[in-house]
Tab-separated table of C-alpha atoms and ligand atoms in Angstrom:
chain	number	residue	atom	x	y	z
Z	1	MET	CA	29.735	8.552	-1.161
Z	2	ALA	CA	27.443	8.651	-4.152
Z	3	VAL	CA	25.373	11.732	-4.898
Z	4	TYR	CA	22.017	11.200	-6.549
Z	5	TYR	CA	20.496	13.518	-9.122
Z	6	VAL	CA	17.332	14.018	-11.039
Z	7	ILE	CA	18.326	15.612	-14.325
Z	8	GLY	CA	15.800	17.228	-16.662
Z	9	ILE	CA	16.785	16.613	-20.267
Z	10	THR	CA	15.075	18.458	-23.079
Z	11	VAL	CA	15.126	16.828	-26.475
Z	12	PRO	CA	13.396	18.340	-29.485
Z	13	ASP	CA	11.725	15.053	-30.307
Z	14	LEU	CA	10.318	13.039	-27.439
Z	15	ALA	CA	10.454	9.985	-29.658
Z	16	ASP	CA	14.159	10.102	-28.836
Z	17	GLN	CA	13.423	9.449	-25.195
Z	18	GLU	CA	15.459	6.259	-25.138
Z	19	ILE	CA	18.588	8.258	-25.970
Z	20	TRP	CA	20.605	7.351	-22.940
Z	21	LYS	CA	20.311	3.713	-23.738
Z	22	VAL	CA	22.287	4.182	-26.969
Z	23	PRO	CA	25.601	2.404	-26.328
Z	24	VAL	CA	27.659	5.264	-27.740
Z	25	LEU	CA	26.780	7.330	-24.700
Z	26	ASP	CA	28.251	4.849	-22.354
Z	27	LEU	CA	27.228	6.720	-19.239
Z	28	ASN	CA	28.570	3.901	-17.121
Z	29	ASN	CA	32.047	4.502	-18.459
Z	30	ALA	CA	31.622	8.168	-17.569
Z	31	GLY	CA	30.960	7.052	-13.974
Z	32	ILE	CA	27.241	7.786	-14.186
Z	33	GLN	CA	24.790	5.185	-13.008
Z	34	VAL	CA	21.235	5.471	-14.292
Z	35	HIS	CA	18.594	4.246	-11.838
Z	36	SER	CA	15.261	5.269	-13.306
Z	37	GLU	CA	13.718	7.509	-15.916
Z	38	LYS	CA	10.420	8.950	-17.037
Z	39	VAL	CA	8.853	11.760	-19.033
Z	40	HIS	CA	7.321	14.624	-17.042
Z	41	ASP	CA	5.809	17.747	-18.623
Z	42	GLY	CA	7.541	16.981	-21.906
Z	43	VAL	CA	10.963	16.716	-20.272
Z	44	LEU	CA	12.906	13.500	-19.801
Z	45	LEU	CA	13.808	12.958	-16.172
Z	46	LEU	CA	16.785	10.794	-15.418
Z	47	GLU	CA	17.530	9.633	-11.888
Z	48	CYS	CA	21.231	8.888	-11.737
Z	49	SER	CA	24.191	8.922	-9.377
Z	50	THR	CA	27.906	9.601	-9.506
Z	51	GLU	CA	30.682	8.930	-7.052
Z	52	ASP	CA	32.797	11.923	-7.978
Z	53	HIS	CA	30.415	14.819	-7.089
Z	54	ASN	CA	31.489	16.458	-10.327
Z	55	GLU	CA	28.381	18.140	-11.662
Z	56	THR	CA	30.189	19.796	-14.547
Z	57	HIS	CA	31.342	16.375	-15.689
Z	58	LEU	CA	27.831	14.949	-15.268
Z	59	LEU	CA	26.125	17.756	-17.174
Z	60	GLY	CA	28.843	17.696	-19.842
Z	61	ALA	CA	28.363	13.979	-20.441
Z	62	LEU	CA	24.621	14.403	-20.912
Z	63	GLN	CA	24.906	17.617	-22.886
Z	64	SER	CA	27.189	15.895	-25.373
Z	65	ILE	CA	24.360	13.634	-26.493
Z	66	PRO	CA	23.551	14.866	-30.010
Z	67	ALA	CA	19.757	14.860	-29.605
Z	68	VAL	CA	19.822	16.871	-26.362
Z	69	SER	CA	19.057	20.579	-26.412
Z	70	ASP	CA	19.100	21.313	-22.675
Z	71	VAL	CA	20.212	19.635	-19.463
Z	72	GLU	CA	19.286	20.870	-16.002
Z	73	ILE	CA	19.716	19.551	-12.466
Z	74	TYR	CA	16.252	19.318	-10.871
Z	75	VAL	CA	17.263	17.714	-7.582
Z	76	SER	CA	20.387	16.436	-5.880
Z	77	ALA	CA	20.189	14.356	-2.730
Z	78	PRO	CA	22.323	11.946	-0.691
Z	79	CYS	CA	20.091	8.942	-1.485
Z	80	ARG	CA	17.809	7.455	-4.125
Z	81	ILE	CA	15.124	9.885	-5.327
Z	82	PRO	CA	11.901	8.026	-6.195
Z	83	ILE	CA	10.497	9.689	-9.343
Z	84	LYS	CA	7.981	7.088	-10.463
Z	85	LYS	CA	4.494	8.461	-11.049
Z	86	TRP	CA	1.876	6.381	-9.242
Z	87	GLU	CA	-1.853	6.604	-9.917
Z	88	LEU	CA	-4.105	6.365	-6.903
Z	89	ALA	CA	-6.081	3.542	-8.546
Z	90	SER	CA	-2.945	1.405	-8.903
Z	91	LEU	CA	-2.355	1.674	-5.152
Z	92	ASP	CA	-5.520	-0.229	-4.269
Z	93	LEU	CA	-4.028	-2.831	-1.945
Z	94	GLY	CA	-6.897	-5.313	-1.884
Z	95	ALA	CA	-5.757	-8.622	-0.481
Z	96	ALA	CA	-2.224	-8.986	-1.794
Z	97	GLY	CA	-0.641	-5.625	-1.231
Z	98	GLN	CA	2.388	-6.293	0.919
Z	99	GLU	CA	4.976	-5.975	-1.837
Z	100	LEU	CA	3.385	-2.868	-3.261
Z	101	PHE	CA	3.195	-1.338	0.205
Z	102	ALA	CA	6.866	-2.107	0.838
Z	103	GLU	CA	7.789	-0.318	-2.383
Z	104	THR	CA	5.546	2.728	-2.108
Z	105	GLY	CA	4.789	3.020	1.628
Z	106	LEU	CA	1.271	3.928	0.481
Z	107	GLY	CA	-2.018	2.274	-0.414
Z	108	ILE	CA	-5.779	2.637	-0.409
Z	109	TYR	CA	-8.748	0.495	0.553
Z	110	ARG	CA	-12.018	1.564	-1.049
Z	111	ARG	CA	-15.127	1.507	1.136
Z	112	GLY	CA	-13.268	-0.153	3.932
Z	113	ILE	CA	-15.977	-0.023	6.593
Z	114	SER	CA	-19.758	-0.360	6.826
Z	115	LYS	CA	-22.252	2.508	6.721
Z	116	GLU	CA	-23.140	1.887	10.349
Z	117	GLN	CA	-19.501	2.042	11.402
Z	118	LEU	CA	-19.068	5.261	9.453
Z	119	ILE	CA	-22.087	6.843	11.144
Z	120	ALA	CA	-20.801	5.783	14.567
Z	121	LEU	CA	-17.392	7.339	13.836
Z	122	GLU	CA	-19.027	10.558	12.654
Z	123	GLU	CA	-21.058	10.828	15.854
Z	124	ILE	CA	-18.053	10.216	18.078
Z	125	CYS	CA	-15.903	12.724	16.198
Z	126	ASN	CA	-18.585	15.420	16.060
Z	127	SER	CA	-19.321	15.283	19.768
Z	128	ARG	CA	-15.660	15.032	20.764
Z	129	ILE	CA	-14.747	18.042	18.576
Z	130	ALA	CA	-17.652	20.080	20.001
Z	131	ASP	CA	-16.602	19.163	23.545
Z	132	ALA	CA	-12.961	20.064	22.891
Z	133	HIS	CA	-13.771	23.462	21.423
Z	134	SER	CA	-16.154	24.337	24.229
Z	135	ARG	CA	-13.348	23.523	26.714
Z	136	LEU	CA	-10.875	25.575	24.689
Z	137	GLN	CA	-13.064	28.634	25.271
Z	138	SER	CA	-11.904	28.797	28.889
Z	139	HIS	CA	-8.270	29.005	27.733
Z	140	HIS	CA	-8.273	32.711	27.019
Z	141	ASP	CA	-4.542	32.728	26.365
Z	142	ILE	CA	-4.927	30.552	23.258
Z	143	ASP	CA	-5.911	32.077	19.939
Z	144	VAL	CA	-7.645	28.963	18.633
Z	145	GLY	CA	-7.138	28.441	14.908
Z	146	SER	CA	-4.167	30.791	14.628
Z	147	GLN	CA	-1.827	29.604	17.327
Z	148	GLN	CA	-0.011	26.301	17.753
Z	149	PHE	CA	-0.715	24.468	21.016
Z	150	ALA	CA	-0.514	20.964	22.423
Z	151	PHE	CA	-2.720	19.421	25.088
Z	152	LYS	CA	-2.541	15.791	26.039
Z	153	GLU	CA	-5.507	15.042	23.774
Z	154	LEU	CA	-5.541	17.919	21.297
Z	155	GLY	CA	-2.828	19.587	19.257
Z	156	SER	CA	-2.841	22.280	16.645
Z	157	ARG	CA	0.217	22.391	14.436
Z	158	GLY	CA	-0.927	24.952	11.913
Z	159	LYS	CA	-3.630	27.392	11.016
Z	160	GLN	CA	-7.097	25.835	11.499
Z	161	ARG	CA	-5.694	22.271	11.621
Z	162	PHE	CA	-6.276	20.162	14.725
Z	163	ASP	CA	-5.531	16.644	15.894
Z	164	LEU	CA	-7.802	15.320	18.651
Z	165	ILE	CA	-7.268	11.934	20.312
Z	166	LEU	CA	-10.407	9.780	20.461
Z	167	PRO	CA	-11.393	7.678	23.495
Z	168	GLU	CA	-9.537	4.362	23.530
Z	169	ASN	CA	-12.331	2.331	25.071
Z	170	ASN	CA	-15.095	3.139	22.573
Z	171	ALA	CA	-16.573	-0.074	21.114
Z	172	ALA	CA	-17.308	1.327	17.639
Z	173	ILE	CA	-13.780	2.693	17.285
Z	174	GLY	CA	-12.316	-0.558	18.586
Z	175	GLN	CA	-14.259	-2.546	16.015
Z	176	VAL	CA	-13.029	-0.449	13.087
Z	177	VAL	CA	-9.471	-0.432	14.405
Z	178	GLN	CA	-9.253	-4.182	14.966
Z	179	SER	CA	-11.229	-5.446	11.978
Z	180	GLY	CA	-10.773	-2.970	9.110
Z	181	PRO	CA	-9.750	-4.615	5.799
Z	182	TRP	CA	-6.223	-3.189	6.206
Z	183	VAL	CA	-5.641	-5.109	9.476
Z	184	PRO	CA	-4.152	-8.305	7.929
Z	185	LEU	CA	-1.572	-6.250	6.002
Z	186	ILE	CA	-0.723	-4.173	9.065
Z	187	ARG	CA	-0.296	-7.301	11.166
Z	188	LYS	CA	2.173	-8.618	8.602
Z	189	VAL	CA	4.213	-5.460	8.166
Z	190	LEU	CA	4.408	-4.758	11.911
Z	191	ASN	CA	5.102	-8.438	12.529
Z	192	LEU	CA	2.233	-8.706	15.039
Z	193	THR	CA	0.586	-11.792	13.651
Z	194	ASP	CA	-1.016	-13.195	16.797
Z	195	THR	CA	-4.641	-12.339	16.041
Z	196	ALA	CA	-5.627	-13.042	19.643
Z	197	THR	CA	-3.718	-9.916	20.698
Z	198	PRO	CA	-5.301	-6.594	19.729
Z	199	LEU	CA	-3.109	-4.322	17.617
Z	200	PRO	CA	-1.750	-1.315	19.534
Z	201	CYS	CA	-3.252	1.779	17.911
Z	202	LEU	CA	-3.485	5.487	18.688
Z	203	VAL	CA	-6.723	6.896	17.239
Z	204	SER	CA	-7.424	10.551	16.656
Z	205	VAL	CA	-9.416	12.794	14.364
Z	206	VAL	CA	-7.382	15.232	12.297
Z	207	TYR	CA	-9.634	18.054	11.162
Z	208	SER	CA	-8.962	21.072	9.031
Z	209	LEU	CA	-11.407	23.928	9.255
Z	210	PRO	CA	-12.164	26.327	6.397
Z	211	GLY	CA	-9.092	28.493	5.920
Z	212	ALA	CA	-6.605	25.780	6.930
Z	213	ASP	CA	-3.264	26.342	5.219
Z	214	ILE	CA	-1.292	23.912	3.146
Z	215	GLN	CA	1.197	22.071	5.390
Z	216	SER	CA	4.910	21.744	4.806
Z	217	TRP	CA	6.150	18.391	3.544
Z	218	HIS	CA	6.984	16.174	6.501
Z	219	ALA	CA	7.169	12.621	7.751
Z	220	ASP	CA	5.251	11.880	10.947
Z	221	GLY	CA	8.326	10.062	12.253
Z	222	PRO	CA	11.771	8.990	11.045
Z	223	PRO	CA	12.066	6.215	8.456
Z	224	SER	CA	12.165	2.750	9.970
Z	225	ARG	CA	15.299	0.606	9.906
Z	226	PRO	CA	15.205	-1.527	7.858
Z	227	PRO	CA	12.517	0.130	5.680
Z	228	SER	CA	10.827	-3.242	5.253
Z	229	ARG	CA	10.079	-3.333	9.018
Z	230	PRO	CA	7.944	-0.281	9.835
Z	231	TYR	CA	7.433	0.569	13.516
Z	232	ALA	CA	4.194	2.413	12.750
Z	233	VAL	CA	1.653	2.546	9.943
Z	234	CYS	CA	-1.080	5.147	9.685
Z	235	VAL	CA	-4.578	4.772	8.264
Z	236	PHE	CA	-6.483	7.935	7.249
Z	237	LEU	CA	-10.239	7.560	6.903
Z	238	PRO	CA	-11.968	10.769	5.802
Z	239	LEU	CA	-15.511	11.384	7.025
Z	240	ILE	CA	-16.408	13.545	4.006
Z	241	ASP	CA	-15.713	13.188	0.287
Z	242	LEU	CA	-12.398	14.911	-0.324
Z	243	THR	CA	-12.116	17.449	-3.153
Z	244	CYS	CA	-9.640	20.103	-4.289
Z	245	GLU	CA	-11.598	22.581	-2.156
Z	246	THR	CA	-11.822	20.594	1.084
Z	247	GLY	CA	-8.212	19.535	0.581
Z	248	PHE	CA	-6.666	16.099	0.996
Z	249	THR	CA	-3.308	14.650	1.931
Z	250	GLN	CA	-0.640	14.576	-0.747
Z	251	PHE	CA	2.010	11.830	-0.600
Z	252	TRP	CA	5.392	11.021	-2.108
Z	253	PRO	CA	5.387	7.246	-2.705
Z	254	GLY	CA	8.693	5.549	-1.980
Z	255	SER	CA	10.006	8.403	0.175
Z	256	HIS	CA	9.865	6.316	3.368
Z	257	LYS	CA	13.057	4.370	2.784
Z	258	ASP	CA	15.818	6.818	3.589
Z	259	ALA	CA	16.238	9.587	6.166
Z	260	GLY	CA	18.333	11.345	3.513
Z	261	LEU	CA	15.094	12.523	1.871
Z	262	LEU	CA	13.848	14.405	4.957
Z	263	GLY	CA	13.526	18.034	3.927
Z	264	PHE	CA	13.379	17.144	0.232
Z	265	GLY	CA	9.558	17.036	-0.032
Z	266	PRO	CA	9.272	19.782	-2.664
Z	267	ALA	CA	11.418	17.576	-4.940
Z	268	ALA	CA	8.372	15.344	-5.337
Z	269	GLU	CA	6.489	18.221	-6.945
Z	270	VAL	CA	9.395	19.148	-9.226
Z	271	CYS	CA	9.632	15.523	-10.388
Z	272	GLY	CA	5.872	14.988	-10.752
Z	273	ALA	CA	6.016	12.136	-8.241
Z	274	THR	CA	3.171	13.138	-5.923
Z	275	VAL	CA	-0.073	11.247	-5.313
Z	276	ASP	CA	-3.193	13.136	-4.246
Z	277	GLY	CA	-5.011	11.123	-1.573
Z	278	MET	CA	-8.304	12.556	-2.821
Z	279	VAL	CA	-10.568	9.707	-1.748
Z	280	SER	CA	-14.245	9.457	-0.873
Z	281	LYS	CA	-15.846	9.321	2.531
Z	282	GLY	CA	-15.148	5.932	4.104
Z	283	ASP	CA	-12.225	5.041	1.825
Z	284	ALA	CA	-8.985	4.443	3.687
Z	285	VAL	CA	-5.495	5.655	2.823
Z	286	ILE	CA	-2.723	3.720	4.519
Z	287	TYR	CA	0.866	4.952	4.733
Z	288	ASP	CA	4.156	4.144	6.364
Z	289	TYR	CA	4.791	6.516	9.287
Z	290	GLY	CA	8.064	7.604	7.698
Z	291	LEU	CA	6.506	8.522	4.328
Z	292	LEU	CA	6.730	12.169	3.234
Z	293	HIS	CA	3.361	13.879	2.872
Z	294	ARG	CA	1.531	17.139	3.518
Z	295	GLY	CA	-2.036	18.171	4.287
Z	296	MET	CA	-3.448	20.486	1.615
Z	297	GLY	CA	-5.348	23.646	2.506
Z	298	ASN	CA	-9.108	23.832	2.993
Z	299	THR	CA	-10.700	26.510	0.796
Z	300	SER	CA	-14.223	25.077	1.170
Z	301	ASN	CA	-16.758	26.029	3.818
Z	302	LEU	CA	-16.798	22.489	5.205
Z	303	ARG	CA	-14.888	20.960	8.064
Z	304	ARG	CA	-12.596	18.149	6.835
Z	305	PRO	CA	-12.482	15.463	9.518
Z	306	VAL	CA	-10.202	12.478	8.945
Z	307	VAL	CA	-9.983	9.596	11.410
Z	308	GLN	CA	-6.313	8.791	11.933
Z	309	MET	CA	-5.362	5.346	13.189
Z	310	VAL	CA	-1.683	5.005	14.038
Z	311	TYR	CA	-0.910	1.297	14.400
Z	312	HIS	CA	2.423	0.717	16.037
Z	313	VAL	CA	4.690	-1.878	17.559
Z	314	PRO	CA	4.349	-2.307	21.350
Z	315	GLY	CA	6.318	0.271	23.292
Z	316	TRP	CA	6.317	2.935	20.583
Z	317	GLN	CA	5.080	6.324	21.742
Z	318	ASP	CA	4.265	9.459	19.838
Z	319	ARG	CA	6.673	12.072	21.178
Z	320	LYS	CA	5.987	15.141	19.144
Z	321	ASN	CA	2.329	15.647	18.429
Z	322	TYR	CA	0.637	16.068	21.806
Z	323	GLY	CA	1.404	17.789	25.122
Z	324	ARG	CA	1.154	16.927	28.839
Z	325	GLU	CA	-1.685	19.087	30.150
Z	326	SER	CA	-5.114	17.514	29.777
Z	327	LEU	CA	-7.908	19.490	28.134
Z	328	PHE	CA	-10.596	17.162	29.446
Z	329	SER	CA	-9.753	16.454	33.091
P	1	LIG	O1	-4.425	17.306	7.151
P	1	LIG	C1	-3.956	16.369	6.508
P	1	LIG	O2	-4.446	15.976	5.448
P	1	LIG	C2	-2.732	15.669	6.998
P	1	LIG	C3	-2.280	16.131	8.331
P	1	LIG	C4	-0.926	15.637	8.694
P	1	LIG	O3	-0.248	15.011	7.939
P	1	LIG	C5	-0.375	15.921	10.023
P	1	LIG	O4	-0.970	16.728	10.737
P	1	LIG	O5	0.682	15.346	10.359
P	2	LIG	FE1	1.446	14.138	8.882
């Protein structure tokens, strides 16, 4: 079985960055396949694979290149390691984004909904959050904000970070869910193209209060099989402008294609392959449910509410994020 590597190669002169293409190197003959490359922080990154698991051989082959002064293994993994740097602006999906979405598992739609819809969502979220926290007060055994818990409608999976399911039958929510500009793409990728049938969708508000910690890298669910046929796609729609202080969600584009990358999230940082979903109020970030990401901490004094719409194929059920006991009934 092939092992994949990201190798950091230091060369005194970055103008030499095409070094591994020089025929004399003949990496192929050395059993090394090169898949992708880029420059990150002044270091050449090479994504490659070998069949023989022999790292000494791999490093030796690269080290023998005359222009190279240092060679270091950044990452090794059992599958492709997407190192391409994506800019948020280039992930604007507009009308024709299906191919881009298949490659990256990520996209954005600027100003996806109307002002009125945004105001309606804000009102629903504010009152639902207030209601939930007043009900939580009677649960004296829960240290709200510090302790993990899971009700049927509300979960907390980390310090000051909550996920509260919104009422299914609300007209304003239904309108956004069924007619947002991302809906045609989602219908295609989930293969639910009969527009007479509403898309199944679980809607919640994920909110991080001041003091919320940075999350660990995770995927919300396992990668789909095949990757081109997602079983769920998530849309995040923040209700405030996101900044470094309020925090945002950070993504690793392309990490949705192989379960072999689960647990490898920090590799995205090492390889400079992360995208900060730092969008404005009312913009929408859409991602494949299997894509690696993490919520950043909230160091501001504002609540960061993000409407989360999980579109899914019929029959799919979230099994990990919420509990059985109802907070509201
Ligand atoms: O808080 C965020 O930005 C993301 C939260 C998240 O990914 C999660 O709770 O699964
Ligand atoms: Fe998540």
